[in-house]
């Protein structure tokens, strides 16, 4: 049993069979109960209640001129068929000076606030952040250079000049805990906080399986050969639009040689060390990844 992982458990039904109909999307936007959350330059609008945080859901009319249907993403329907949307208000120069927005909440970096949000809400906001960010960075047609238009409720951009369609990206990353009996392989990048170590990770390349990416990344970074790659779980990671896919793998060799300069250090850690690190005990000799990260859950499952 895996604990709920941040950015997973999005409860909304994306209604992908309905959202390609612009009249249907317009009808959902006009729904009297429709809820919408603004994002400003990748930060969601958050309502704080003590230590708890919530997406600052508001109505479309309450957003006034800030609501631009051309920058509005359909997120999905909840269990009572209430439609949920996200909209990009990045055109606002400084939201702190905007009484309408400050009256609703505060724009806060998703990573810093997610421990205060419910896990399902982190999943909804991850969806909004990743797709709105994709629209921001993919405004122009990659075939002809003309500005494209958001369609299908935000799940496609269409080029009116050359008719090509463009779809939101998800970039798969493999993260793997390589084990050899009672020890596991951890590494650290030079730019991390001193003492932090985590499972190895890297992007899947085109034409590559997850299993091959796991073996290649571990070989490139540490010269260790692995086999028996087993899928564990996955986590959307909206920086900007990654999907973390977590695996266990068996070490076939154990001698570490740092090879591609991605890691500053790599080491074998025992189960006891990992248990101490997960408990925040300095006697571990290193700091484990926080619960926000899927690496934390890989380590937790390994020592369970
Ligand atoms: Zn085009």
Tab-separated table of C-alpha atoms and ligand atoms in Angstrom:
chain	number	residue	atom	x	y	z
A	1	UNK	CA	0.000	0.000	0.000
A	2	UNK	CA	1.542	3.309	-1.112
A	3	UNK	CA	0.684	6.497	0.804
A	4	UNK	CA	-1.143	9.113	-1.302
A	5	UNK	CA	1.491	10.833	-3.428
A	6	UNK	CA	1.287	14.555	-4.075
A	7	UNK	CA	0.014	15.479	-7.572
A	8	UNK	CA	-1.774	12.114	-7.952
A	9	UNK	CA	-5.428	11.289	-7.239
A	10	UNK	CA	-6.945	14.019	-9.421
A	11	UNK	CA	-10.688	13.306	-8.930
A	12	UNK	CA	-12.008	15.202	-11.969
A	13	UNK	CA	-13.470	13.472	-15.036
A	14	UNK	CA	-11.715	15.171	-17.980
A	15	UNK	CA	-14.713	14.359	-20.230
A	16	UNK	CA	-12.383	13.996	-23.196
A	17	UNK	CA	-15.201	12.654	-25.368
A	18	UNK	CA	-17.181	15.903	-24.886
A	19	UNK	CA	-14.659	18.738	-24.721
A	20	UNK	CA	-13.881	18.786	-28.459
A	21	UNK	CA	-17.349	20.322	-28.979
A	22	UNK	CA	-16.922	24.109	-28.534
A	23	UNK	CA	-20.638	24.559	-27.820
A	24	UNK	CA	-20.431	22.009	-25.029
A	25	UNK	CA	-17.378	23.770	-23.505
A	26	UNK	CA	-19.142	27.164	-23.784
A	27	UNK	CA	-22.189	25.651	-22.087
A	28	UNK	CA	-20.015	24.364	-19.242
A	29	UNK	CA	-18.412	27.815	-18.838
A	30	UNK	CA	-21.908	29.325	-18.602
A	31	UNK	CA	-22.992	26.732	-16.002
A	32	UNK	CA	-24.144	28.664	-12.897
A	33	UNK	CA	-22.021	26.444	-10.648
A	34	UNK	CA	-18.886	26.485	-12.860
A	35	UNK	CA	-15.705	26.912	-10.801
A	36	UNK	CA	-12.517	28.498	-12.124
A	37	UNK	CA	-9.069	29.017	-10.634
A	38	UNK	CA	-6.666	31.629	-12.044
A	39	UNK	CA	-2.954	30.975	-12.592
A	40	UNK	CA	-0.474	33.840	-12.829
A	41	UNK	CA	2.881	32.993	-14.429
A	42	UNK	CA	2.665	29.302	-13.349
A	43	UNK	CA	1.443	30.094	-9.817
A	44	UNK	CA	-2.118	29.068	-8.847
A	45	UNK	CA	-4.342	31.413	-6.850
A	46	UNK	CA	-4.549	29.941	-3.352
A	47	UNK	CA	-6.931	30.637	-0.487
A	48	UNK	CA	-5.324	30.176	2.912
A	49	UNK	CA	-7.185	29.100	6.051
A	50	UNK	CA	-4.636	28.877	8.823
A	51	UNK	CA	-2.223	26.124	7.846
A	52	UNK	CA	-4.620	24.731	5.242
A	53	UNK	CA	-4.642	25.821	1.636
A	54	UNK	CA	-7.254	25.489	-1.101
A	55	UNK	CA	-7.405	26.392	-4.783
A	56	UNK	CA	-9.114	29.807	-4.826
A	57	UNK	CA	-12.114	28.582	-6.823
A	58	UNK	CA	-14.285	31.404	-8.014
A	59	UNK	CA	-17.031	31.930	-10.581
A	60	UNK	CA	-16.499	33.057	-14.153
A	61	UNK	CA	-18.545	36.296	-13.649
A	62	UNK	CA	-16.541	37.131	-10.500
A	63	UNK	CA	-13.327	37.204	-12.560
A	64	UNK	CA	-14.720	39.980	-14.758
A	65	UNK	CA	-12.251	41.153	-17.402
A	66	UNK	CA	-9.627	38.722	-16.111
A	67	UNK	CA	-11.508	35.853	-17.699
A	68	UNK	CA	-10.412	35.336	-21.313
A	69	UNK	CA	-12.075	32.266	-22.919
A	70	UNK	CA	-9.033	31.984	-25.243
A	71	UNK	CA	-6.824	31.363	-22.184
A	72	UNK	CA	-9.214	29.107	-20.286
A	73	UNK	CA	-8.628	25.400	-19.779
A	74	UNK	CA	-11.385	22.894	-19.039
A	75	UNK	CA	-10.153	20.752	-16.142
A	76	UNK	CA	-13.071	18.364	-15.787
A	77	UNK	CA	-16.320	17.495	-14.037
A	78	UNK	CA	-16.682	16.473	-10.424
A	79	UNK	CA	-19.044	13.775	-9.139
A	80	UNK	CA	-22.060	16.092	-9.350
A	81	UNK	CA	-21.187	17.184	-12.915
A	82	UNK	CA	-19.991	20.629	-11.791
A	83	UNK	CA	-17.455	21.904	-14.357
A	84	UNK	CA	-14.007	23.073	-13.222
A	85	UNK	CA	-11.702	25.366	-15.207
A	86	UNK	CA	-8.328	27.065	-14.928
A	87	UNK	CA	-7.458	30.335	-16.621
A	88	UNK	CA	-4.231	32.153	-17.317
A	89	UNK	CA	-4.138	35.730	-15.995
A	90	UNK	CA	-0.413	36.224	-16.635
A	91	UNK	CA	-1.178	39.420	-18.573
A	92	UNK	CA	-1.780	41.155	-15.215
A	93	UNK	CA	1.385	43.149	-14.449
A	94	UNK	CA	1.351	42.817	-10.689
A	95	UNK	CA	-1.480	40.864	-9.039
A	96	UNK	CA	-0.684	42.412	-5.654
A	97	UNK	CA	-2.015	45.688	-7.079
A	98	UNK	CA	-5.229	44.069	-8.337
A	99	UNK	CA	-7.973	44.291	-5.676
A	100	UNK	CA	-10.179	41.754	-7.467
A	101	UNK	CA	-7.459	39.055	-7.392
A	102	UNK	CA	-6.104	39.884	-3.939
A	103	UNK	CA	-9.674	39.613	-2.649
A	104	UNK	CA	-9.786	36.006	-3.844
A	105	UNK	CA	-6.420	34.759	-2.616
A	106	UNK	CA	-2.709	34.823	-3.239
A	107	UNK	CA	-0.609	33.443	-6.113
A	108	UNK	CA	1.765	30.939	-4.529
A	109	UNK	CA	4.368	28.606	-6.034
A	110	UNK	CA	2.715	25.171	-6.226
A	111	UNK	CA	5.731	23.273	-4.940
A	112	UNK	CA	5.997	25.356	-1.776
A	113	UNK	CA	2.271	25.236	-0.941
A	114	UNK	CA	1.431	21.647	-1.907
A	115	UNK	CA	2.071	20.166	1.599
A	116	UNK	CA	-0.787	22.404	2.813
A	117	UNK	CA	-3.215	21.363	0.056
A	118	UNK	CA	-5.218	18.136	-0.064
A	119	UNK	CA	-3.644	15.519	-2.336
A	120	UNK	CA	-6.611	15.568	-4.794
A	121	UNK	CA	-6.298	19.376	-5.032
A	122	UNK	CA	-2.568	19.059	-5.808
A	123	UNK	CA	-3.544	16.734	-8.672
A	124	UNK	CA	-6.033	19.256	-10.084
A	125	UNK	CA	-3.554	22.137	-9.817
A	126	UNK	CA	-0.779	20.026	-11.398
A	127	UNK	CA	-3.076	19.432	-14.382
A	128	UNK	CA	-3.824	23.164	-14.684
A	129	UNK	CA	-0.204	24.252	-14.264
A	130	UNK	CA	1.255	21.770	-16.755
A	131	UNK	CA	-1.269	22.451	-19.525
A	132	UNK	CA	-1.383	26.255	-19.123
A	133	UNK	CA	2.415	26.289	-19.157
A	134	UNK	CA	2.411	24.221	-22.349
A	135	UNK	CA	0.094	26.777	-23.983
A	136	UNK	CA	2.382	29.587	-22.868
A	137	UNK	CA	5.491	27.957	-24.393
A	138	UNK	CA	3.791	26.572	-27.540
A	139	UNK	CA	1.885	29.550	-28.877
A	140	UNK	CA	3.283	29.315	-32.397
A	141	UNK	CA	2.990	26.572	-34.993
A	142	UNK	CA	6.205	24.533	-35.181
A	143	UNK	CA	5.562	23.907	-38.923
A	144	UNK	CA	4.851	27.428	-40.221
A	145	UNK	CA	5.428	29.821	-37.311
A	146	UNK	CA	1.923	31.319	-37.254
A	147	UNK	CA	0.207	31.840	-33.876
A	148	UNK	CA	-2.125	28.925	-33.136
A	149	UNK	CA	-5.475	28.833	-31.321
A	150	UNK	CA	-6.461	26.882	-28.200
A	151	UNK	CA	-9.279	24.404	-28.993
A	152	UNK	CA	-10.845	21.263	-27.440
A	153	UNK	CA	-11.176	22.987	-24.063
A	154	UNK	CA	-7.388	23.470	-24.000
A	155	UNK	CA	-6.185	19.998	-25.092
A	156	UNK	CA	-5.162	20.971	-28.617
A	157	UNK	CA	-3.819	24.011	-30.478
A	158	UNK	CA	-4.820	24.386	-34.086
A	159	UNK	CA	-2.926	26.264	-36.765
A	160	UNK	CA	-5.353	28.138	-39.030
A	161	UNK	CA	-2.606	28.751	-41.604
A	162	UNK	CA	-1.329	25.220	-42.286
A	163	UNK	CA	-4.021	23.161	-40.475
A	164	UNK	CA	-1.563	21.288	-38.256
A	165	UNK	CA	-2.719	20.307	-34.781
A	166	UNK	CA	-0.480	20.449	-31.724
A	167	UNK	CA	-1.132	18.477	-28.539
A	168	UNK	CA	0.042	19.061	-24.948
A	169	UNK	CA	3.284	17.266	-24.091
A	170	UNK	CA	4.061	14.938	-21.228
A	171	UNK	CA	7.773	14.226	-20.832
A	172	UNK	CA	8.497	10.861	-19.172
A	173	UNK	CA	11.271	10.675	-16.594
A	174	UNK	CA	12.474	7.417	-15.064
A	175	UNK	CA	13.502	7.384	-11.404
A	176	UNK	CA	14.906	4.139	-10.099
A	177	UNK	CA	15.992	2.613	-6.850
A	178	UNK	CA	18.777	0.175	-7.694
A	179	UNK	CA	19.265	-2.399	-4.974
A	180	UNK	CA	21.823	-5.063	-4.156
A	181	UNK	CA	20.559	-7.172	-1.261
A	182	UNK	CA	20.502	-4.923	1.805
A	183	UNK	CA	21.871	-1.835	0.082
A	184	UNK	CA	20.520	0.692	-2.394
A	185	UNK	CA	22.204	3.112	-4.764
A	186	UNK	CA	21.790	6.852	-4.101
A	187	UNK	CA	23.376	9.872	-5.709
A	188	UNK	CA	23.491	13.629	-5.471
A	189	UNK	CA	23.902	16.530	-7.887
A	190	UNK	CA	26.377	19.280	-7.116
A	191	UNK	CA	23.633	21.918	-6.950
A	192	UNK	CA	21.601	20.112	-4.270
A	193	UNK	CA	21.561	21.079	-0.585
A	194	UNK	CA	24.638	19.487	1.067
A	195	UNK	CA	23.820	16.044	2.475
A	196	UNK	CA	20.816	15.383	0.218
A	197	UNK	CA	20.876	12.066	-1.661
A	198	UNK	CA	18.195	10.493	-3.812
A	199	UNK	CA	17.385	7.769	-6.302
A	200	UNK	CA	18.932	8.196	-9.755
A	201	UNK	CA	16.738	9.692	-12.491
A	202	UNK	CA	16.770	10.827	-16.089
A	203	UNK	CA	14.621	11.558	-19.135
A	204	UNK	CA	13.389	8.790	-21.392
A	205	UNK	CA	14.696	9.370	-24.916
A	206	UNK	CA	12.644	8.918	-28.115
A	207	UNK	CA	12.643	5.315	-29.290
A	208	UNK	CA	13.518	3.970	-25.852
A	209	UNK	CA	11.572	1.757	-23.435
A	210	UNK	CA	11.311	2.600	-19.740
A	211	UNK	CA	13.455	-0.449	-18.951
A	212	UNK	CA	16.168	0.624	-21.379
A	213	UNK	CA	16.109	4.192	-20.032
A	214	UNK	CA	16.558	2.897	-16.457
A	215	UNK	CA	19.555	0.767	-17.469
A	216	UNK	CA	21.113	3.526	-19.612
A	217	UNK	CA	20.798	6.273	-16.999
A	218	UNK	CA	22.279	4.124	-14.226
A	219	UNK	CA	25.125	3.005	-16.510
A	220	UNK	CA	25.820	6.571	-17.712
A	221	UNK	CA	25.867	8.046	-14.221
A	222	UNK	CA	27.571	5.305	-12.178
A	223	UNK	CA	28.822	2.576	-14.577
A	224	UNK	CA	26.610	0.081	-12.723
A	225	UNK	CA	24.738	-2.521	-14.797
A	226	UNK	CA	21.141	-3.333	-13.794
A	227	UNK	CA	18.494	-5.945	-14.598
A	228	UNK	CA	15.012	-7.034	-13.481
A	229	UNK	CA	13.521	-3.540	-13.808
A	230	UNK	CA	10.100	-3.455	-12.065
A	231	UNK	CA	7.507	-0.666	-12.296
A	232	UNK	CA	6.487	0.862	-8.957
A	233	UNK	CA	4.212	3.875	-9.539
A	234	UNK	CA	4.047	7.254	-11.289
A	235	UNK	CA	3.601	10.908	-10.395
A	236	UNK	CA	2.764	13.940	-12.532
A	237	UNK	CA	5.519	16.532	-11.963
A	238	UNK	CA	4.453	19.843	-13.524
A	239	UNK	CA	7.951	21.447	-13.900
A	240	UNK	CA	7.150	22.034	-16.593
A	241	UNK	CA	5.211	18.930	-17.724
A	242	UNK	CA	6.997	15.761	-16.660
A	243	UNK	CA	5.658	12.382	-15.640
A	244	UNK	CA	7.874	10.675	-13.074
A	245	UNK	CA	7.783	6.892	-13.513
A	246	UNK	CA	9.351	5.017	-10.619
A	247	UNK	CA	11.062	1.628	-10.797
A	248	UNK	CA	13.060	-0.826	-8.746
A	249	UNK	CA	16.011	-2.540	-10.417
A	250	UNK	CA	18.554	-5.149	-9.351
A	251	UNK	CA	22.237	-4.277	-9.509
A	252	UNK	CA	24.257	-6.728	-11.618
A	253	UNK	CA	27.525	-4.964	-10.723
A	254	UNK	CA	28.332	-2.793	-7.690
A	255	UNK	CA	31.496	-0.812	-8.439
A	256	UNK	CA	30.634	2.908	-8.734
A	257	UNK	CA	32.425	5.071	-11.292
A	258	UNK	CA	30.953	8.546	-11.828
A	259	UNK	CA	30.905	8.934	-15.579
A	260	UNK	CA	28.826	11.751	-17.039
A	261	UNK	CA	29.325	14.580	-14.498
A	262	UNK	CA	25.593	14.623	-13.717
A	263	UNK	CA	26.277	13.374	-10.208
A	264	UNK	CA	28.723	14.843	-7.705
A	265	UNK	CA	28.635	11.680	-5.618
A	266	UNK	CA	26.959	8.270	-5.485
A	267	UNK	CA	26.971	5.687	-2.718
A	268	UNK	CA	25.434	2.489	-1.441
A	269	UNK	CA	23.182	2.990	1.611
A	270	UNK	CA	21.909	0.224	3.885
A	271	UNK	CA	18.252	-0.344	4.824
A	272	UNK	CA	19.028	0.838	8.371
A	273	UNK	CA	20.576	4.041	7.037
A	274	UNK	CA	17.547	4.632	4.800
A	275	UNK	CA	15.135	4.056	7.717
A	276	UNK	CA	17.032	6.645	9.783
A	277	UNK	CA	17.104	9.120	6.888
A	278	UNK	CA	13.336	8.735	6.291
A	279	UNK	CA	12.817	9.469	10.008
A	280	UNK	CA	14.955	12.613	9.666
A	281	UNK	CA	17.686	11.161	11.919
A	282	UNK	CA	21.084	12.763	11.197
A	283	UNK	CA	22.759	9.464	12.173
A	284	UNK	CA	21.783	8.244	8.689
A	285	UNK	CA	24.641	10.304	7.262
A	286	UNK	CA	22.440	11.770	4.524
A	287	UNK	CA	19.048	13.443	3.996
A	288	UNK	CA	16.362	11.483	2.147
A	289	UNK	CA	13.987	13.090	-0.347
A	290	UNK	CA	10.879	14.653	1.294
A	291	UNK	CA	7.388	13.048	0.975
A	292	UNK	CA	6.658	15.413	-1.927
A	293	UNK	CA	9.082	13.399	-4.068
A	294	UNK	CA	8.373	9.977	-5.507
A	295	UNK	CA	11.915	8.962	-4.446
A	296	UNK	CA	10.723	9.160	-0.850
A	297	UNK	CA	8.017	6.594	-1.608
A	298	UNK	CA	10.468	4.291	-3.409
A	299	UNK	CA	12.712	4.311	-0.329
A	300	UNK	CA	9.769	3.823	2.021
A	301	UNK	CA	8.493	0.839	0.051
A	302	UNK	CA	11.965	-0.698	-0.037
A	303	UNK	CA	12.461	-0.582	3.749
A	304	UNK	CA	8.854	-1.605	4.581
B	1	LIG	ZN1	1.081	26.109	-39.065
